[in-house]
mmCIF file of C-alpha atoms and ligand atoms in Angstrom:
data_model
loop_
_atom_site.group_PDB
_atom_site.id
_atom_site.type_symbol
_atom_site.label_atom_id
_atom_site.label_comp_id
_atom_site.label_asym_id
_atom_site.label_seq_id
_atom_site.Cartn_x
_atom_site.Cartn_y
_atom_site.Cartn_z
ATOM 1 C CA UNK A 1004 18.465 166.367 -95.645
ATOM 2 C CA UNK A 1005 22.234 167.893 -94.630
ATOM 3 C CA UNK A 1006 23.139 165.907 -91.177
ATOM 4 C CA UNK A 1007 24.215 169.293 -89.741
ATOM 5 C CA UNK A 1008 20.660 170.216 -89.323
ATOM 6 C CA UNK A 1009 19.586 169.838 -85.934
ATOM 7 C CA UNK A 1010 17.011 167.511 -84.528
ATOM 8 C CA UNK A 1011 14.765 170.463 -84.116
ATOM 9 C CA UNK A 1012 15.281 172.299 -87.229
ATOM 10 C CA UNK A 1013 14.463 169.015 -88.746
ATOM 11 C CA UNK A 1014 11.046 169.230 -86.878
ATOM 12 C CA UNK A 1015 10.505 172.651 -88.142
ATOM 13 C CA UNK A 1016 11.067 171.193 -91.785
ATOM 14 C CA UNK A 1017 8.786 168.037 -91.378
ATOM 15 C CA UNK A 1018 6.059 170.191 -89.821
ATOM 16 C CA UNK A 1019 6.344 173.007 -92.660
ATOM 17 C CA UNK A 1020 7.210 171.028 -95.160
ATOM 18 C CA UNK A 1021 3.312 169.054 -94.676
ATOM 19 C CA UNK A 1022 1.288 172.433 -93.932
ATOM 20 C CA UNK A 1023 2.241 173.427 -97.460
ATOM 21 C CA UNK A 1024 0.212 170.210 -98.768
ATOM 22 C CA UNK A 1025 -2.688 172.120 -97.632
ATOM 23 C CA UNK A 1026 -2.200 174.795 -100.250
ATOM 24 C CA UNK A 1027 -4.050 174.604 -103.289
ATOM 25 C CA UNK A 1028 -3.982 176.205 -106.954
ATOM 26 C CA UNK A 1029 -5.299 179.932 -106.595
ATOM 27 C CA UNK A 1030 -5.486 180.122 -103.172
ATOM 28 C CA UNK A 1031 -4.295 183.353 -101.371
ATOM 29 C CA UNK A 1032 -1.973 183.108 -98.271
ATOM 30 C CA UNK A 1033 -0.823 184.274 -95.372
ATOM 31 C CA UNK A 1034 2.995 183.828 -95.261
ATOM 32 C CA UNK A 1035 4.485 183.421 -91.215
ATOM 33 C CA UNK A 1036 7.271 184.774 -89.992
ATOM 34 C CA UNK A 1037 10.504 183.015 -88.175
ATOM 35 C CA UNK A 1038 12.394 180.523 -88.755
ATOM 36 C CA UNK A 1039 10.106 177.942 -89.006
ATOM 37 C CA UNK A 1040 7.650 179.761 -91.239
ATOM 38 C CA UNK A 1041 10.545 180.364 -93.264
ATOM 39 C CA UNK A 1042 10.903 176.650 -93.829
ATOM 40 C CA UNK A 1043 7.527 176.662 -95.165
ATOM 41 C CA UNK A 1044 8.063 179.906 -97.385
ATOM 42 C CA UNK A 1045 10.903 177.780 -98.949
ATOM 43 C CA UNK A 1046 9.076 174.422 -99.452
ATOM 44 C CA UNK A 1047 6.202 176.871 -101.039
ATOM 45 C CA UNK A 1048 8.463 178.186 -103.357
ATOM 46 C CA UNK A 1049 9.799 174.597 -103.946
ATOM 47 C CA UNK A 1050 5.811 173.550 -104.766
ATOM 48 C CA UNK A 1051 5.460 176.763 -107.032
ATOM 49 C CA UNK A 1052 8.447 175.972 -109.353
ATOM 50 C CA UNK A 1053 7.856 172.356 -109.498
ATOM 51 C CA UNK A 1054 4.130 172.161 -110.134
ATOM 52 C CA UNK A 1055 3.838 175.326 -111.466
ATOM 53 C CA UNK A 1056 1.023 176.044 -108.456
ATOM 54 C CA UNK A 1057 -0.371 179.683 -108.792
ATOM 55 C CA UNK A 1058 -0.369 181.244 -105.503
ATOM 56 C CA UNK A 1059 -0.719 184.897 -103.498
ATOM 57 C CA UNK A 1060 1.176 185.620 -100.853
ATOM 58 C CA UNK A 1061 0.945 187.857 -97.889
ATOM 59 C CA UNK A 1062 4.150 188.076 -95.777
ATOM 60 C CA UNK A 1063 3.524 188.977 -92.708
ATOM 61 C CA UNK A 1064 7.109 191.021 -91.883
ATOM 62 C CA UNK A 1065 9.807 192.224 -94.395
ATOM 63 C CA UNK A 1066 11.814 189.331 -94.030
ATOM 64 C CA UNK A 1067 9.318 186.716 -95.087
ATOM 65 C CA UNK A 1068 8.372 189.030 -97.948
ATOM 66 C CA UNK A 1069 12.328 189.163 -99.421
ATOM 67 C CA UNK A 1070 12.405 185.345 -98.767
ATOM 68 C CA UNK A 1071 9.076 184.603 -100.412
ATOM 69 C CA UNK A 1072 10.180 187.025 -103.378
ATOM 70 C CA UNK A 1073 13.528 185.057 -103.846
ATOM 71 C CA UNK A 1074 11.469 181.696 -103.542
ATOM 72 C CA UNK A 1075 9.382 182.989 -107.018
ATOM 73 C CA UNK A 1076 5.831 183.486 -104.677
ATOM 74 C CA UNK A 1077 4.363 186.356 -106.140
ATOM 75 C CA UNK A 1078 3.467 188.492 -102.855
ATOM 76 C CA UNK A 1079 1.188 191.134 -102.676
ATOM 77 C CA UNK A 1080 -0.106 193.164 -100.110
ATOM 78 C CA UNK A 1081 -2.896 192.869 -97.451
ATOM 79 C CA UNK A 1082 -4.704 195.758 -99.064
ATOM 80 C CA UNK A 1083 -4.501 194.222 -102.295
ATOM 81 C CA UNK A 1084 -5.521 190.620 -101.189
ATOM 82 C CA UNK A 1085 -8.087 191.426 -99.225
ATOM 83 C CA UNK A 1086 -8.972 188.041 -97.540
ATOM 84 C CA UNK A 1087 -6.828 185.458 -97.523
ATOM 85 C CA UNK A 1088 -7.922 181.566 -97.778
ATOM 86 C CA UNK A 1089 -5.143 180.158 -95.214
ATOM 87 C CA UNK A 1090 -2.134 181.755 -93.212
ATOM 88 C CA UNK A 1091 0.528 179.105 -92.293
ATOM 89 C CA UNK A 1092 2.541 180.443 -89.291
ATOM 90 C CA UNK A 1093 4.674 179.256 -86.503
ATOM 91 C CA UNK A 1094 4.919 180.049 -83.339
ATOM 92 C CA UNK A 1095 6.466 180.551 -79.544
ATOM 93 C CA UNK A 1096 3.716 178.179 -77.335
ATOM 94 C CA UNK A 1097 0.847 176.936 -78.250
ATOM 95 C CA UNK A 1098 -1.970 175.158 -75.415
ATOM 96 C CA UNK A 1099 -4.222 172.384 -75.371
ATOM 97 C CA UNK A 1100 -6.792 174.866 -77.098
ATOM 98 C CA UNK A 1101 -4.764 175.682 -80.014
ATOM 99 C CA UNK A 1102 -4.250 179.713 -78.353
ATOM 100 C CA UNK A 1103 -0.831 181.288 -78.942
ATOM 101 C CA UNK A 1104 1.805 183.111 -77.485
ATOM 102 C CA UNK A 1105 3.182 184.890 -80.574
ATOM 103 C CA UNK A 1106 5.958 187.375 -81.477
ATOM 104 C CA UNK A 1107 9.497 186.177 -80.635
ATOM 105 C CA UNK A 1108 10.451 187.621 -83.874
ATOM 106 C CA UNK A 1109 8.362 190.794 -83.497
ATOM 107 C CA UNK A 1110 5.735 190.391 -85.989
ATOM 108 C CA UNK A 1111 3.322 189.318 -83.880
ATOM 109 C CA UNK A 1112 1.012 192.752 -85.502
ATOM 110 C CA UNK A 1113 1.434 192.280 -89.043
ATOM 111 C CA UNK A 1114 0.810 188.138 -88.326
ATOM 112 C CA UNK A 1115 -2.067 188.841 -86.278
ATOM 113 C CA UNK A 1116 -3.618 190.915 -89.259
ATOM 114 C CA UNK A 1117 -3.252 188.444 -91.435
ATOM 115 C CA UNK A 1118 -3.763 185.065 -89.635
ATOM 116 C CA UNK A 1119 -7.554 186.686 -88.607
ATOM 117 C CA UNK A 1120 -7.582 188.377 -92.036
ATOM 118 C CA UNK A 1121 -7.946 184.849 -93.065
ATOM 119 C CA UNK A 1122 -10.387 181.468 -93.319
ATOM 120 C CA UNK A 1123 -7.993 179.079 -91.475
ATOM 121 C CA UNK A 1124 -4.671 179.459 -90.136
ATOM 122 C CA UNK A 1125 -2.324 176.334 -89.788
ATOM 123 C CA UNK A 1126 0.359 176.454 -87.047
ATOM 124 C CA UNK A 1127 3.566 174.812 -87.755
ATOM 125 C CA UNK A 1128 5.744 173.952 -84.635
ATOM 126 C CA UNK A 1129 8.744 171.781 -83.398
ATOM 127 C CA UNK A 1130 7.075 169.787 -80.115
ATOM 128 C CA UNK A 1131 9.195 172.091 -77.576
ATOM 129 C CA UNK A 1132 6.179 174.716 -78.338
ATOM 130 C CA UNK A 1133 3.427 172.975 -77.134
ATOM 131 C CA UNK A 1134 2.231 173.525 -73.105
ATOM 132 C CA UNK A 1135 -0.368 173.531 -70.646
ATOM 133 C CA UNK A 1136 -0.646 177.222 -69.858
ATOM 134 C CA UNK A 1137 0.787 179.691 -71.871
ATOM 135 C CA UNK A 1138 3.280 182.281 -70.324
ATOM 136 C CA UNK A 1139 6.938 180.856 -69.555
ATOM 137 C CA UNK A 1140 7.804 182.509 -72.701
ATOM 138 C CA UNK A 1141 7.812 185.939 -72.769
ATOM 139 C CA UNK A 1142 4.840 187.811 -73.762
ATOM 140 C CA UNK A 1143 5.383 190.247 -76.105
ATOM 141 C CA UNK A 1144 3.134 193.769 -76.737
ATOM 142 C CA UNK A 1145 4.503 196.056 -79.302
ATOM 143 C CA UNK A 1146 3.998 199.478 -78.886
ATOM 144 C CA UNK A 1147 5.085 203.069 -79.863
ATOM 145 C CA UNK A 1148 7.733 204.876 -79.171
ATOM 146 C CA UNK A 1149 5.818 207.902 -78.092
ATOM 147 C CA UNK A 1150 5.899 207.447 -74.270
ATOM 148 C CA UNK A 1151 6.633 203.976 -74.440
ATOM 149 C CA UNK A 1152 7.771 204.361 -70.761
ATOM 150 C CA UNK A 1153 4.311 205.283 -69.297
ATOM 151 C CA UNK A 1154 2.479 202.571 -71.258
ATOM 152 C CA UNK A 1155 5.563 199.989 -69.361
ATOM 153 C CA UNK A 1156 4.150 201.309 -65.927
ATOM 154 C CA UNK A 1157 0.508 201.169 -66.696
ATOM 155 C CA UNK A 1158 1.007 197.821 -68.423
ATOM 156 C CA UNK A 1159 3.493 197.000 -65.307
ATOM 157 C CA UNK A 1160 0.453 198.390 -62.817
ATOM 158 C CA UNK A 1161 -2.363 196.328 -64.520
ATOM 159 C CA UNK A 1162 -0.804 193.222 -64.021
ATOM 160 C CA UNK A 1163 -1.129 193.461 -60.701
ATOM 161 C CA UNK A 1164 -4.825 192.661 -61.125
ATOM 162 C CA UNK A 1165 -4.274 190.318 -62.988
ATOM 163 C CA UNK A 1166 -3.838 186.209 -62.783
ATOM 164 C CA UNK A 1167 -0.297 185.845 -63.340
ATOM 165 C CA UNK A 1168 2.582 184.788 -61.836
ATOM 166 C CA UNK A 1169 5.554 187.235 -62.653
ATOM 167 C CA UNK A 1170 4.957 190.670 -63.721
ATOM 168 C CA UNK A 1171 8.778 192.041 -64.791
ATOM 169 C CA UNK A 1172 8.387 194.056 -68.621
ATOM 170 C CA UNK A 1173 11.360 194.369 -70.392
ATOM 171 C CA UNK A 1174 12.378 196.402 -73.569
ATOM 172 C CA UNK A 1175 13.605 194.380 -76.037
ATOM 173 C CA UNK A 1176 16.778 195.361 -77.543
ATOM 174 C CA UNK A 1177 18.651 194.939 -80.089
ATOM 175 C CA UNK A 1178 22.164 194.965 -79.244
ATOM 176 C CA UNK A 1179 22.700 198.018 -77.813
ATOM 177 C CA UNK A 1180 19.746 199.971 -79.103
ATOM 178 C CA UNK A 1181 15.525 199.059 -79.246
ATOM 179 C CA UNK A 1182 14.534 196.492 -81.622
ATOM 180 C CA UNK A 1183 12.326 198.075 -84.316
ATOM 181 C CA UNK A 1184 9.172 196.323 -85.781
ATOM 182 C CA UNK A 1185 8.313 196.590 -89.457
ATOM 183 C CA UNK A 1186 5.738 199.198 -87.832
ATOM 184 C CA UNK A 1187 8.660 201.042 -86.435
ATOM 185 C CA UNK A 1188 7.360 200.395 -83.174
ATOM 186 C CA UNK A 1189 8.891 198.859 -80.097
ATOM 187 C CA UNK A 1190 8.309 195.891 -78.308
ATOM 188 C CA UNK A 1191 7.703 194.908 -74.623
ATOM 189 C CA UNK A 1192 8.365 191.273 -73.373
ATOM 190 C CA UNK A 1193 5.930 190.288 -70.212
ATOM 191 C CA UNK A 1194 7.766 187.648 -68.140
ATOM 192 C CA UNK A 1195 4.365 186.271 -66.840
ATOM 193 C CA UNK A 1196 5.403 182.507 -65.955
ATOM 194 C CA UNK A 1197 2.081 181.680 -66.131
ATOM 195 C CA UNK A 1198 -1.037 182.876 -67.190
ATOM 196 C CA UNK A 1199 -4.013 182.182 -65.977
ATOM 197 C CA UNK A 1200 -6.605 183.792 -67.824
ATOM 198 C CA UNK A 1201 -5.414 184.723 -71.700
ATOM 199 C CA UNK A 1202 -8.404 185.751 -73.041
ATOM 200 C CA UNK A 1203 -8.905 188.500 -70.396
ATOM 201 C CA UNK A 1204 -5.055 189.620 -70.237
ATOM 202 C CA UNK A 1205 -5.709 189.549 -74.140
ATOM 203 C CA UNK A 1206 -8.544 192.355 -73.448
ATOM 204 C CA UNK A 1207 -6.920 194.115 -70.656
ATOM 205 C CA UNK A 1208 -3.646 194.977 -72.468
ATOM 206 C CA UNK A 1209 -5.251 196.307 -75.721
ATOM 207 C CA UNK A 1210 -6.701 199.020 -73.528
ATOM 208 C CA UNK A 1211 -3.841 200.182 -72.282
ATOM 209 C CA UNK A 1212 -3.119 203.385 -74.339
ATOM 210 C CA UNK A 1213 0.121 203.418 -76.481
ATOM 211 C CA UNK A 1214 -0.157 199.557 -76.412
ATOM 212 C CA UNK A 1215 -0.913 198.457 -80.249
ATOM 213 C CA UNK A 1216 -0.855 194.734 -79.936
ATOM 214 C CA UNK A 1217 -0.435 192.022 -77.905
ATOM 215 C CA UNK A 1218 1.108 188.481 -78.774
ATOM 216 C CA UNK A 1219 -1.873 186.364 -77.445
ATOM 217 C CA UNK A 1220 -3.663 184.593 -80.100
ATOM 218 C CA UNK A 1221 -6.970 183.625 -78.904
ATOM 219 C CA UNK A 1222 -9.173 181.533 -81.080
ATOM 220 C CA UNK A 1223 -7.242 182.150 -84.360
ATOM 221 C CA UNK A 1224 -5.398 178.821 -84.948
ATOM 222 C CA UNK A 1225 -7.882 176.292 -86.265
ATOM 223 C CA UNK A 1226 -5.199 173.013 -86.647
ATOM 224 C CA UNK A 1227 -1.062 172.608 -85.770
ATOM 225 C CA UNK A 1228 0.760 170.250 -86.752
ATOM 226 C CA UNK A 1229 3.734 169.375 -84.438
ATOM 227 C CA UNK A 1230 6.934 167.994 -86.445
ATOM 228 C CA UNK A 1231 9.800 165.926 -84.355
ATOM 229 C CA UNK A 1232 13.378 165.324 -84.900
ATOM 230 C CA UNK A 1233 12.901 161.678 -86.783
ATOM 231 C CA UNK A 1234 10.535 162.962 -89.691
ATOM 232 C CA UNK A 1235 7.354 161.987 -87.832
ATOM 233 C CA UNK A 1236 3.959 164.520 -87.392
ATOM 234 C CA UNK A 1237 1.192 165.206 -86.095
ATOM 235 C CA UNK A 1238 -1.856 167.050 -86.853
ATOM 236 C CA UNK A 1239 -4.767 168.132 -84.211
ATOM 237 C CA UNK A 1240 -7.705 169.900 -85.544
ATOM 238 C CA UNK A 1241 -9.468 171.779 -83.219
ATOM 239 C CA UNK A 1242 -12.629 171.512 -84.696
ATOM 240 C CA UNK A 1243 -13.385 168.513 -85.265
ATOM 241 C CA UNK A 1244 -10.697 167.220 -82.458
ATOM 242 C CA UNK A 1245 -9.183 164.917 -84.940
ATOM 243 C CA UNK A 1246 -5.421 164.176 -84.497
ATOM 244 C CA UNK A 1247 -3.594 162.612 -87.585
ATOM 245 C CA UNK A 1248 -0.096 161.063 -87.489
ATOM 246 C CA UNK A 1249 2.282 160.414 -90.279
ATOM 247 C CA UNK A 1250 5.736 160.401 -91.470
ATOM 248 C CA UNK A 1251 7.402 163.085 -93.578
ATOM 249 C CA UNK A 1252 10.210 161.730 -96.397
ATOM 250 C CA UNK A 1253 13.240 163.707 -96.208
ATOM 251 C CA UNK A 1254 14.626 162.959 -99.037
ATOM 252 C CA UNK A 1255 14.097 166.829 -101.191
ATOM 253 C CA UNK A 1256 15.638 169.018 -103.928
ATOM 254 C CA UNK A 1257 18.644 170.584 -102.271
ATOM 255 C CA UNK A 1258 17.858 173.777 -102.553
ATOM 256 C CA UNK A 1259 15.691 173.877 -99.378
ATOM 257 C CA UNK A 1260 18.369 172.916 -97.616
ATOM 258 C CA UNK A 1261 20.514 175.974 -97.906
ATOM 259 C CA UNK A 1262 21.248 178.150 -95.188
ATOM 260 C CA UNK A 1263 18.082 179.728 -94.322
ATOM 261 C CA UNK A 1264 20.240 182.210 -91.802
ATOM 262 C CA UNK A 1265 17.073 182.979 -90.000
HETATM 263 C C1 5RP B 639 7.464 185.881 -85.043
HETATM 264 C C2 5RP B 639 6.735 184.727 -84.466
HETATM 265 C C3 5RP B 639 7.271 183.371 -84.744
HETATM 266 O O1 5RP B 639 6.302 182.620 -85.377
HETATM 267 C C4 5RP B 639 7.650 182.710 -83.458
HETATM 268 O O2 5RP B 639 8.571 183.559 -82.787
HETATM 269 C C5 5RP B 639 8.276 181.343 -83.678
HETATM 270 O O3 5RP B 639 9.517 181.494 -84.305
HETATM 271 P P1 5RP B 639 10.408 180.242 -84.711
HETATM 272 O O4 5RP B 639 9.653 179.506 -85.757
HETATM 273 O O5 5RP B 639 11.681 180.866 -85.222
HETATM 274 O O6 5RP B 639 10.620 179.424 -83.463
HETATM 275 O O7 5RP B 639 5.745 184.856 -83.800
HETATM 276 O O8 5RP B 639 6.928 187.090 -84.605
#
């Protein structure tokens, strides 16, 4: 592994490069989005030219989907996959019960289709993701453009009922104009602090109309497995509540190494 990777990129490798040891011959799979799904798209595509594995993918966003093409994964569409055996995925938090805050990218939609489109989903993360409660980062919703305003205030208004601490929405930009989703939809980061009830903001923000998705993952992840700086891991499985600990080899083909620019 290149020095100039940092300690937490390196975690994002160890962490992605084990969740792809979970994917078998034939299997059909969810592909995450970010920069630490990316790292598993790559050691996929690694695993696929070496071994010769047979695999489906599902991107979740059009960036994973050029990256997994380049990589050699053959990637087809929801539609056309149907149900999916495992999505691997990172994300933004993750609590004690294994539910999300997703969407820093903006993909959260398309990976929330998917990951519940599918028997398991892994989550791959550097150990700065994990907390107690989710909300100190921001929540995103993505919604349309029609109005997008109104559904701010009535998202903005229904907070106030709500058990959390900030309720500032912000539209998230980029540079000087809205950041598009894939959807061609915008998105709406919830500075919440804290939040103390996910499941029902989960509920309550769905209903709001012009909202089409939140970035709370509620009982979707079923294991994560938390990579650090020096190559170890660890895995928790929330169903059976076993944790596993190991240590990944970084010693790899070069060409995962490159410039992921992601
Ligand atoms: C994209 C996501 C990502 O999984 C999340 O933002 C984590 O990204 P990274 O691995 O780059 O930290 O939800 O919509």
């Amino acid at each position: 592994m290149p020095a100039e990777l940092t300690p937490v990129e390196k975690a994002k490798f160890v962490a992605a490069k084990k969740a792809v040891e979970f994917i078998e011959d034939g299997m059909r799979v969810g592909l995450g989005t970010g920069s630490t799904a990316a790292w598993m798209v790559r050691c996929l595509g690694e695993r696929v030219r070496s071994e010769g594995l047979r695999i489906t993918g599902v991107p979740t966003s059009s960036r994973t989907a050029a990256l997994a093409r380049e990589e050699g994964i053959k990637v087809v569409t929801l539609e056309e996959a149907q149900w999916l055996d495992l999505t691997i995925d990172g994300t933004d938090e993750f609590d004690p019960d294994l539910n999300l805050i997703k969407g820093g990218g903006g993909a959260h939609l398309q990976e929330k289709i998917v990951a519940t489109a599918s028997d398991q989903m892994i989550v791959i993360a550097d150990a700065g993701k994990e907390v107690q409660h989710l909300g100190a980062f921001p929540l995103p919703i993505e919604v349309i453009p029609f109005g997008w305003m109104t559904t701010k205030a009535l998202v903005e208004e229904m907070l106030a009922s709500l058990d959390v601490l900030g309720r500032e929405t912000t539209l998230r930009m980029n540079g000087e104009k809205p950041f598009v989703t894939d959807e061609g939809n915008r998105i709406l980061d919830l500075h919440l602090g804290r939040i103390g009830n996910a499941r029902q903001l989960a509920l309550a923000l769905n209903q709001v109309p012009g909202v089409v998705e939140n970035g709370l993952f509620i009982d979707i992840c079923d294991r994560v497995i938390i990579g650090y700086g020096d190559g170890r891991l660890e895995m928790r499985d929330l169903g059976t509540g076993a944790v596993a600990r190991e240590r990944v080899d970084f010693v790899e083909p070069a060409n995962v190494f490159t410039d992921l620019g992601n």
